[in-house]
mmCIF file of C-alpha atoms and ligand atoms in Angstrom:
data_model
loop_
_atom_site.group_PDB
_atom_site.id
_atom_site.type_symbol
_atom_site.label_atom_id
_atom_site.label_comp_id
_atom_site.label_asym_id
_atom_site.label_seq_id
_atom_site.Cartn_x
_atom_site.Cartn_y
_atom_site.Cartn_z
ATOM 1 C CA UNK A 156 -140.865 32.769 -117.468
ATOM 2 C CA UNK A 157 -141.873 35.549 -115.181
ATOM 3 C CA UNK A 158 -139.039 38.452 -114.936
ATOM 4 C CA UNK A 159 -137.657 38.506 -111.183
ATOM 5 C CA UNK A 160 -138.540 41.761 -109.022
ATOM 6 C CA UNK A 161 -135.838 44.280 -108.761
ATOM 7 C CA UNK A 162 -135.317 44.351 -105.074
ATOM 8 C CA UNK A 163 -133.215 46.773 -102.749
ATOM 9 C CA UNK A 164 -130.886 46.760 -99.779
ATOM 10 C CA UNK A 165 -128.848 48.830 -97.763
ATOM 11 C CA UNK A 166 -125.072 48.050 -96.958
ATOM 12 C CA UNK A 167 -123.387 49.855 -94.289
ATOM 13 C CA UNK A 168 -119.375 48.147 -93.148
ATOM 14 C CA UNK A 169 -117.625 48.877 -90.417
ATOM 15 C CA UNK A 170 -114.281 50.936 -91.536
ATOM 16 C CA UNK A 171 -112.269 48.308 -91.125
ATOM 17 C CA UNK A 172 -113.870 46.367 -93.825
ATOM 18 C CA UNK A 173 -113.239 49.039 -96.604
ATOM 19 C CA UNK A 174 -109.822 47.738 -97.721
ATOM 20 C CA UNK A 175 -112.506 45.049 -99.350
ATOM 21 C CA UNK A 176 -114.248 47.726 -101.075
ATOM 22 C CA UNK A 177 -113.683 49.354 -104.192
ATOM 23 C CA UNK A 178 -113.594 53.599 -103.698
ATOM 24 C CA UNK A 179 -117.302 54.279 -104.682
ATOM 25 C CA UNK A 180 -118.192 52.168 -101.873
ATOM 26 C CA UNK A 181 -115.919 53.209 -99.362
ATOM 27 C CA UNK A 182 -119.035 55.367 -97.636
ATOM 28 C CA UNK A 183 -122.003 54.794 -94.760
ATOM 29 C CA UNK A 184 -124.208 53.503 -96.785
ATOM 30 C CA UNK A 185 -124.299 50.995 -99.848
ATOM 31 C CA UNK A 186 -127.498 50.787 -102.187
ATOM 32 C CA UNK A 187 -127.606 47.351 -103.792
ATOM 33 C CA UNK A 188 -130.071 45.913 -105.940
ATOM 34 C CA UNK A 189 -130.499 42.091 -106.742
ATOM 35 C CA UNK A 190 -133.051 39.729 -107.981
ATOM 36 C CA UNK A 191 -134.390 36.493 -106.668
ATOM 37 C CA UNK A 192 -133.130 34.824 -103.232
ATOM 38 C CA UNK A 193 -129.965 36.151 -102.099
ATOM 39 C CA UNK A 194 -128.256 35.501 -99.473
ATOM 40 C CA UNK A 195 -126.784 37.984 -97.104
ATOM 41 C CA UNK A 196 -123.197 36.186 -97.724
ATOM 42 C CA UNK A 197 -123.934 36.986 -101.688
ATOM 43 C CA UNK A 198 -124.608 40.176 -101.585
ATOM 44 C CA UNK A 199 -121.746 40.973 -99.017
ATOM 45 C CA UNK A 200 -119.339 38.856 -101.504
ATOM 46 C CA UNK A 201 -120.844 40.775 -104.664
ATOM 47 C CA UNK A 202 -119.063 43.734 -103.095
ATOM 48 C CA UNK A 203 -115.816 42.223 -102.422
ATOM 49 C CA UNK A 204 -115.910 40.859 -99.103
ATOM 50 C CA UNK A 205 -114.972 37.389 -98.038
ATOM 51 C CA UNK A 206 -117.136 36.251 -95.375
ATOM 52 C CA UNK A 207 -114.478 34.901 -93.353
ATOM 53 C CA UNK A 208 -113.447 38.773 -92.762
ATOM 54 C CA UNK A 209 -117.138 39.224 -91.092
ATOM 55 C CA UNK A 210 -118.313 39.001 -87.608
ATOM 56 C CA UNK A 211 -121.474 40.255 -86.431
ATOM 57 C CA UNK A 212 -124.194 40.661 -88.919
ATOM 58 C CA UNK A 213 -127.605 42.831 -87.980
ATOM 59 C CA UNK A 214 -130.722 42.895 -90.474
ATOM 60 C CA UNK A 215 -132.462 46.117 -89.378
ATOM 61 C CA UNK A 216 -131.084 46.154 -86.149
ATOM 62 C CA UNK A 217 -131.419 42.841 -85.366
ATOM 63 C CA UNK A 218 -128.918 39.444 -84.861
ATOM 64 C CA UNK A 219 -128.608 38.221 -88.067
ATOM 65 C CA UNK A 220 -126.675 34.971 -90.195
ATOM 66 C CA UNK A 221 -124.832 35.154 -93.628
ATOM 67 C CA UNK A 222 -126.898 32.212 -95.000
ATOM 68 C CA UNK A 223 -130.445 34.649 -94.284
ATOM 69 C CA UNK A 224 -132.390 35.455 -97.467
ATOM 70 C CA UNK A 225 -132.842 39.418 -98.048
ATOM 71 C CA UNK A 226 -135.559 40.780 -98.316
ATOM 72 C CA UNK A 227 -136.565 43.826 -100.181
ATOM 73 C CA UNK A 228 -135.879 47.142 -98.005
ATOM 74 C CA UNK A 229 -133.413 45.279 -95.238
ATOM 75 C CA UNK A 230 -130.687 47.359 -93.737
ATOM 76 C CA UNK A 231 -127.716 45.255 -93.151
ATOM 77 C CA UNK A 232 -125.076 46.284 -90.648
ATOM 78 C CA UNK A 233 -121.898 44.102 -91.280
ATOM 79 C CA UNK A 234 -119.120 44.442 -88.582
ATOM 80 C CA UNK A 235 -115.321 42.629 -88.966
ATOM 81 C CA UNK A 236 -114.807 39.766 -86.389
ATOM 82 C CA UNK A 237 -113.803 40.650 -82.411
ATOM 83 C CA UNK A 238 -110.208 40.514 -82.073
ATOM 84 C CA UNK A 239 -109.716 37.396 -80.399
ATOM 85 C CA UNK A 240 -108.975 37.272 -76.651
ATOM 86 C CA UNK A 241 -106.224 35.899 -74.787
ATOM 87 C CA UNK A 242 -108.426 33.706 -72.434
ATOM 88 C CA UNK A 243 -110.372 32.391 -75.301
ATOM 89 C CA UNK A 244 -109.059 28.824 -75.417
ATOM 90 C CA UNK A 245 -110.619 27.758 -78.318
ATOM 91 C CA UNK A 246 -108.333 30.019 -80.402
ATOM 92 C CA UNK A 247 -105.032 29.010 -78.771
ATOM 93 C CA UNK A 248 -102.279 27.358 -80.759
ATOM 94 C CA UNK A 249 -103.902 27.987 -83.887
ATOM 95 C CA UNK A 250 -102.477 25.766 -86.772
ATOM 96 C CA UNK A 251 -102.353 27.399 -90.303
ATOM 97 C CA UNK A 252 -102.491 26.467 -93.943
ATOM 98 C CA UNK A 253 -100.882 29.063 -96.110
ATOM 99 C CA UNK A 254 -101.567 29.710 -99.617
ATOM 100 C CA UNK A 255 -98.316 29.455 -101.836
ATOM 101 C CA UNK A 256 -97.580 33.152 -102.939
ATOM 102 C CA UNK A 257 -96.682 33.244 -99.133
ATOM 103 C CA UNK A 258 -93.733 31.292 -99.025
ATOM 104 C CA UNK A 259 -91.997 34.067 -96.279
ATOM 105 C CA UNK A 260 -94.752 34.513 -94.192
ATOM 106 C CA UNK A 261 -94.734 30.738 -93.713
ATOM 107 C CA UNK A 262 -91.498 30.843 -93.212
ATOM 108 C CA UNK A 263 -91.352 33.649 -90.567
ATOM 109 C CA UNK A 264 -94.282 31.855 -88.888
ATOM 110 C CA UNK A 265 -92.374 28.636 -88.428
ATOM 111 C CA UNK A 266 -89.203 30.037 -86.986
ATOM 112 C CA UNK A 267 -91.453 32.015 -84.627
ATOM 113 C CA UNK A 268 -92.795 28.610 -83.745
ATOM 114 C CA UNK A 269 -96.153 27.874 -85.655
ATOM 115 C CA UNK A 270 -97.707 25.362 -86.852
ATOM 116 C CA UNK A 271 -98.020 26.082 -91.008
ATOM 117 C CA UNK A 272 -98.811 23.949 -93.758
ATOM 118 C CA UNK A 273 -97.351 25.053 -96.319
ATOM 119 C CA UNK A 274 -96.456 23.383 -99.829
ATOM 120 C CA UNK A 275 -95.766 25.670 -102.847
ATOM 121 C CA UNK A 276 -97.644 23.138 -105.388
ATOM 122 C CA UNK A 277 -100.769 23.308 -103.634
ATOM 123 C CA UNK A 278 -103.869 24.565 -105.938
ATOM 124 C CA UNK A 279 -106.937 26.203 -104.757
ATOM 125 C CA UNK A 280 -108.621 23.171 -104.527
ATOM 126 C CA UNK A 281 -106.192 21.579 -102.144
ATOM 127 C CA UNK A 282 -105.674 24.432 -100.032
ATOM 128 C CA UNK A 283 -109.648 24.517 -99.325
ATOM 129 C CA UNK A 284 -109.253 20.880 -98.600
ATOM 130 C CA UNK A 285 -106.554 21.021 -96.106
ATOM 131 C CA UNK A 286 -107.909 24.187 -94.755
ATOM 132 C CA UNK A 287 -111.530 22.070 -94.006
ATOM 133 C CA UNK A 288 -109.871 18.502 -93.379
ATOM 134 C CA UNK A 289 -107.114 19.918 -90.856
ATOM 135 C CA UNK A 290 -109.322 22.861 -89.363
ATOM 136 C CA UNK A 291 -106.537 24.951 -89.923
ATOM 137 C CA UNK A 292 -107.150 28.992 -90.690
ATOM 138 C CA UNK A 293 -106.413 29.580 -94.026
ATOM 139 C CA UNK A 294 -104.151 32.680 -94.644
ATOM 140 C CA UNK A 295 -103.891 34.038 -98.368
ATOM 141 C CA UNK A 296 -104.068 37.437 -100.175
ATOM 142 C CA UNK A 297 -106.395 36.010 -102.628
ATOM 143 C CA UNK A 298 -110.292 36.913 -101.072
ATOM 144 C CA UNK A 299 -111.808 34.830 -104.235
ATOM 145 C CA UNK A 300 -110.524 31.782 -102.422
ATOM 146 C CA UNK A 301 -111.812 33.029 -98.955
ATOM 147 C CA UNK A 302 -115.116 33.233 -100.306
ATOM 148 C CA UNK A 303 -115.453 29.386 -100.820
ATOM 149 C CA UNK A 304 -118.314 27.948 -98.763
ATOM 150 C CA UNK A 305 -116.440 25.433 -97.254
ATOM 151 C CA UNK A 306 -114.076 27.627 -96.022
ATOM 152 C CA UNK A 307 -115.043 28.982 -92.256
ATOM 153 C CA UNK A 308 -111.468 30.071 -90.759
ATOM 154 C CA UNK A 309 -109.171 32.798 -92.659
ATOM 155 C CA UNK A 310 -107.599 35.461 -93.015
ATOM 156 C CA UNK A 311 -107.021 37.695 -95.959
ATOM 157 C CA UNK A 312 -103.489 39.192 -95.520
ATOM 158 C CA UNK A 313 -103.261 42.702 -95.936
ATOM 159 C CA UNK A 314 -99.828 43.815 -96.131
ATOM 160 C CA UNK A 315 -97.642 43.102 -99.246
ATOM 161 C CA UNK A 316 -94.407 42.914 -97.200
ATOM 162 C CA UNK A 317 -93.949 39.302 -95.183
ATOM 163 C CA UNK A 318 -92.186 41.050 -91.860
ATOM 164 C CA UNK A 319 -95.735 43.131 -91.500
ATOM 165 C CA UNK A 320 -98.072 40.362 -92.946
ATOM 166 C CA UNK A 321 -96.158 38.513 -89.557
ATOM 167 C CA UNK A 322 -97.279 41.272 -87.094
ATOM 168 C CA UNK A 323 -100.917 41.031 -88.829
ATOM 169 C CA UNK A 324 -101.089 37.656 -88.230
ATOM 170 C CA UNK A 325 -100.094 37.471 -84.446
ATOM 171 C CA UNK A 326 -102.178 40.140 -83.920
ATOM 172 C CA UNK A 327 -105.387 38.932 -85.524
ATOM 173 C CA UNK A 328 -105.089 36.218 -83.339
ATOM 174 C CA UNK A 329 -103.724 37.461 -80.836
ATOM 175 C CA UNK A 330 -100.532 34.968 -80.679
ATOM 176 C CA UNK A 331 -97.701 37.084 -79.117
ATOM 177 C CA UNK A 332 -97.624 35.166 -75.991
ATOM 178 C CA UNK A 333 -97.651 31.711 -77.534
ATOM 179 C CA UNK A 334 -94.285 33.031 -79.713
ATOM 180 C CA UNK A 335 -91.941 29.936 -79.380
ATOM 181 C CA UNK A 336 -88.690 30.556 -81.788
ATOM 182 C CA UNK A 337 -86.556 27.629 -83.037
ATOM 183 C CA UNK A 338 -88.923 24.878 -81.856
ATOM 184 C CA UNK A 339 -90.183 23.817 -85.526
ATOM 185 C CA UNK A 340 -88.706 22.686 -88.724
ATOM 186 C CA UNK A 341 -88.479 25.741 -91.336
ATOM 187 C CA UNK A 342 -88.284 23.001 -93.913
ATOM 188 C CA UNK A 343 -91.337 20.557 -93.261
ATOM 189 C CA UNK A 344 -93.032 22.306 -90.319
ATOM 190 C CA UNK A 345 -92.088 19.265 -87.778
ATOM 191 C CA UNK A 346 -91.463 19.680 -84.412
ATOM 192 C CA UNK A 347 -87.231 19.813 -83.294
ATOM 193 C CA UNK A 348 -85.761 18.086 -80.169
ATOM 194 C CA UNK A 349 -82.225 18.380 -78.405
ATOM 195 C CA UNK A 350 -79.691 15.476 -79.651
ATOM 196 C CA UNK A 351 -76.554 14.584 -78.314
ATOM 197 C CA UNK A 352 -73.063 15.580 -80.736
ATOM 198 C CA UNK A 353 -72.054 12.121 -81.783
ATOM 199 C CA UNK A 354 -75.377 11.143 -83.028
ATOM 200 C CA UNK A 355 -75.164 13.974 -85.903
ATOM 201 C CA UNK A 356 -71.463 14.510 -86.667
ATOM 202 C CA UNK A 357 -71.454 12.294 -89.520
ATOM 203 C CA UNK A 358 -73.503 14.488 -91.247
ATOM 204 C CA UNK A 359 -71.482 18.063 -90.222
ATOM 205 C CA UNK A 360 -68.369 19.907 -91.799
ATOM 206 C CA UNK A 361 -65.733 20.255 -89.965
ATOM 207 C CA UNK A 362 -65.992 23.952 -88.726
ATOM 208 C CA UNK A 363 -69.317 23.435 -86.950
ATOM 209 C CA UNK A 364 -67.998 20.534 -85.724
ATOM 210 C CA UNK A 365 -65.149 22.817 -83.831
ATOM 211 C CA UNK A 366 -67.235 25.532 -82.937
ATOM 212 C CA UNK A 367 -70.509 24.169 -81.834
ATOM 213 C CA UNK A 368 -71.798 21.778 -79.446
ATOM 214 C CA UNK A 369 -75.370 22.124 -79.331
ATOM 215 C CA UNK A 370 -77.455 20.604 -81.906
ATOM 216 C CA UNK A 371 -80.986 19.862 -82.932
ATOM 217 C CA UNK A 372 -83.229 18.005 -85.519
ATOM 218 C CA UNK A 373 -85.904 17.822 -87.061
ATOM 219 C CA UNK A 374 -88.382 14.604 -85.945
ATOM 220 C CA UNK A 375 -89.406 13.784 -89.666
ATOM 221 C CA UNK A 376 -86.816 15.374 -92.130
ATOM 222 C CA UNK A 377 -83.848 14.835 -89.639
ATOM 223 C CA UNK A 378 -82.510 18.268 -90.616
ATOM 224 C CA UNK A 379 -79.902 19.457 -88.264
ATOM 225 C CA UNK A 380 -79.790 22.771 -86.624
ATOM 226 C CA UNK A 381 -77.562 24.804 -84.276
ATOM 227 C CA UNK A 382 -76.706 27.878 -83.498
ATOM 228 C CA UNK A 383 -74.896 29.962 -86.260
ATOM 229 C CA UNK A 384 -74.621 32.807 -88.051
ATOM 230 C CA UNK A 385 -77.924 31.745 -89.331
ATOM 231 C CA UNK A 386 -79.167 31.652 -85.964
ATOM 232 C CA UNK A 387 -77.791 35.229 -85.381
ATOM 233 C CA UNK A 388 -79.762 36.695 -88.617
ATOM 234 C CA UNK A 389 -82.917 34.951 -87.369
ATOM 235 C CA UNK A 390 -82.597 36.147 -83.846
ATOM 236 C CA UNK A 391 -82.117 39.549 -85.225
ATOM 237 C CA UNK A 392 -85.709 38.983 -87.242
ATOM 238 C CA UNK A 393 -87.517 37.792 -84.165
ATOM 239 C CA UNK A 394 -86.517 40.794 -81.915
ATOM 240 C CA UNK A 395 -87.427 42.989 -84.357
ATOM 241 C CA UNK A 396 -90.767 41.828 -84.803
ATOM 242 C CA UNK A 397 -91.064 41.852 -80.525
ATOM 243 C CA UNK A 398 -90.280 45.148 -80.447
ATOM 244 C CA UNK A 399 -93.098 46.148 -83.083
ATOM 245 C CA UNK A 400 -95.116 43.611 -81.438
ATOM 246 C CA UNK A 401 -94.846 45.671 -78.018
ATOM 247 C CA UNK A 402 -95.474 48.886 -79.714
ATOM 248 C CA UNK A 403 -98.684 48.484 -81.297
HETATM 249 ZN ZN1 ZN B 280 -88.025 18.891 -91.010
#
């Protein structure tokens, strides 16, 4: 067996990208050394980088893919992805899968009126399924699971706290205008419509009954919704977030 030649690259990220990278790497330029055929996705992984948090790759200056080979000597420019544009259609109503250590952030997604699948039991394996069967964007904290192959849309949330993780995500992909509160299901994600008093009063207690007249459920878990004190809280939630949303 002949011993592979030690080879050499140069690394440099954009800033944005350092959160991915450990301190010592956190400068202009990275000096990485490898063996064999690597790919530029491997060696950009190897430092901690999921390549779903990469957009425009150049190999010594020029256009370049994650699955190229490097080659001994290459200077590799790796940029984070354009922030998405309003007009770009093919981002619009996004749907999500979100990995289950972000039970809020689904949550806060749904009330705001996305479209999240989100099930607490899910593994890894599942989530990459959905994430690939669905063409949904994956959001998670865990990067290991963003660098599956399979895995072309996500997002590697940042923030530890699930009222900024909700600003992230809106602005990644740039969803403030397509905010619609109270139109989805917080419990299974399904859409809610308008129904008329006596169809639901069966299932009400006897205050809301007096107080409220306006009612609305879910179309597969037949939840019923109207507008309480929990309505009051989650108003409260969604200004907030507009007003951070219209000072960033
Ligand atoms: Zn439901």
């Amino acid at each position: 067996m002949t011993e592979l030649i030690e080879q050499k690259a140069s690394l440099h990220f954009e800033p944005y990208l350092y959160f991915f990278l450990n301190q010592t790497h956190r400068k202009e330029e990275i000096q990485i050394f490898f063996k064999g055929r690597q790919s530029v996705k491997h060696l950009i992984e190897s430092l901690g980088v999921p390549h779903t948090e990469v957009g425009r790759i150049l190999i010594n200056s020029l256009p370049a893919q994650l699955s190229d080979i490097t080659r001994d000597g290459d200077d590799i420019d790796v940029h984070a992805p354009q922030p998405v544009l309003q007009h770009d259609t093919s981002e619009l109503n996004p749907t999500f899968v979100i990995d289950n250590h972000l039970g809020k952030l689904a949550h806060y997604l749904r009330l705001l009126g996305f479209d999240c699948y989100y099930d607490s039991t899910l593994d890894d394996e599942n989530l990459a399924k959905i994430t690939v069967e669905e063409e949904r964007i994956l959001l998670t904290r865990d990067r290991h699971l963003l660098m599956r192959k399979a895995i072309n849309t996500g997002y590697c949330v940042r923030s530890l706290q699930p009222d900024l993780q909700v600003i992230e995500v809106i602005e990644r992909f740039a969803l403030s205008r397509q905010i619609r509160p109270f139109c989805r299901c917080l419990n299974c994600n399904h859409l809610l419509h308008g129904v008329e008093k006596p169809t639901v009063i069966d299932h009400l207690l006897p205050l809301t009954i007096k107080y409220f007249d306006e009612f609305y459920q879910c179309t597969h878990c037949k939840q019923i919704y109207w507008r309480g004190s929990h309505y009051d809280k989650m108003s409260r939630f969604i200004e907030k977030i507009m007003a951070q949303l219209n000072h960033a």
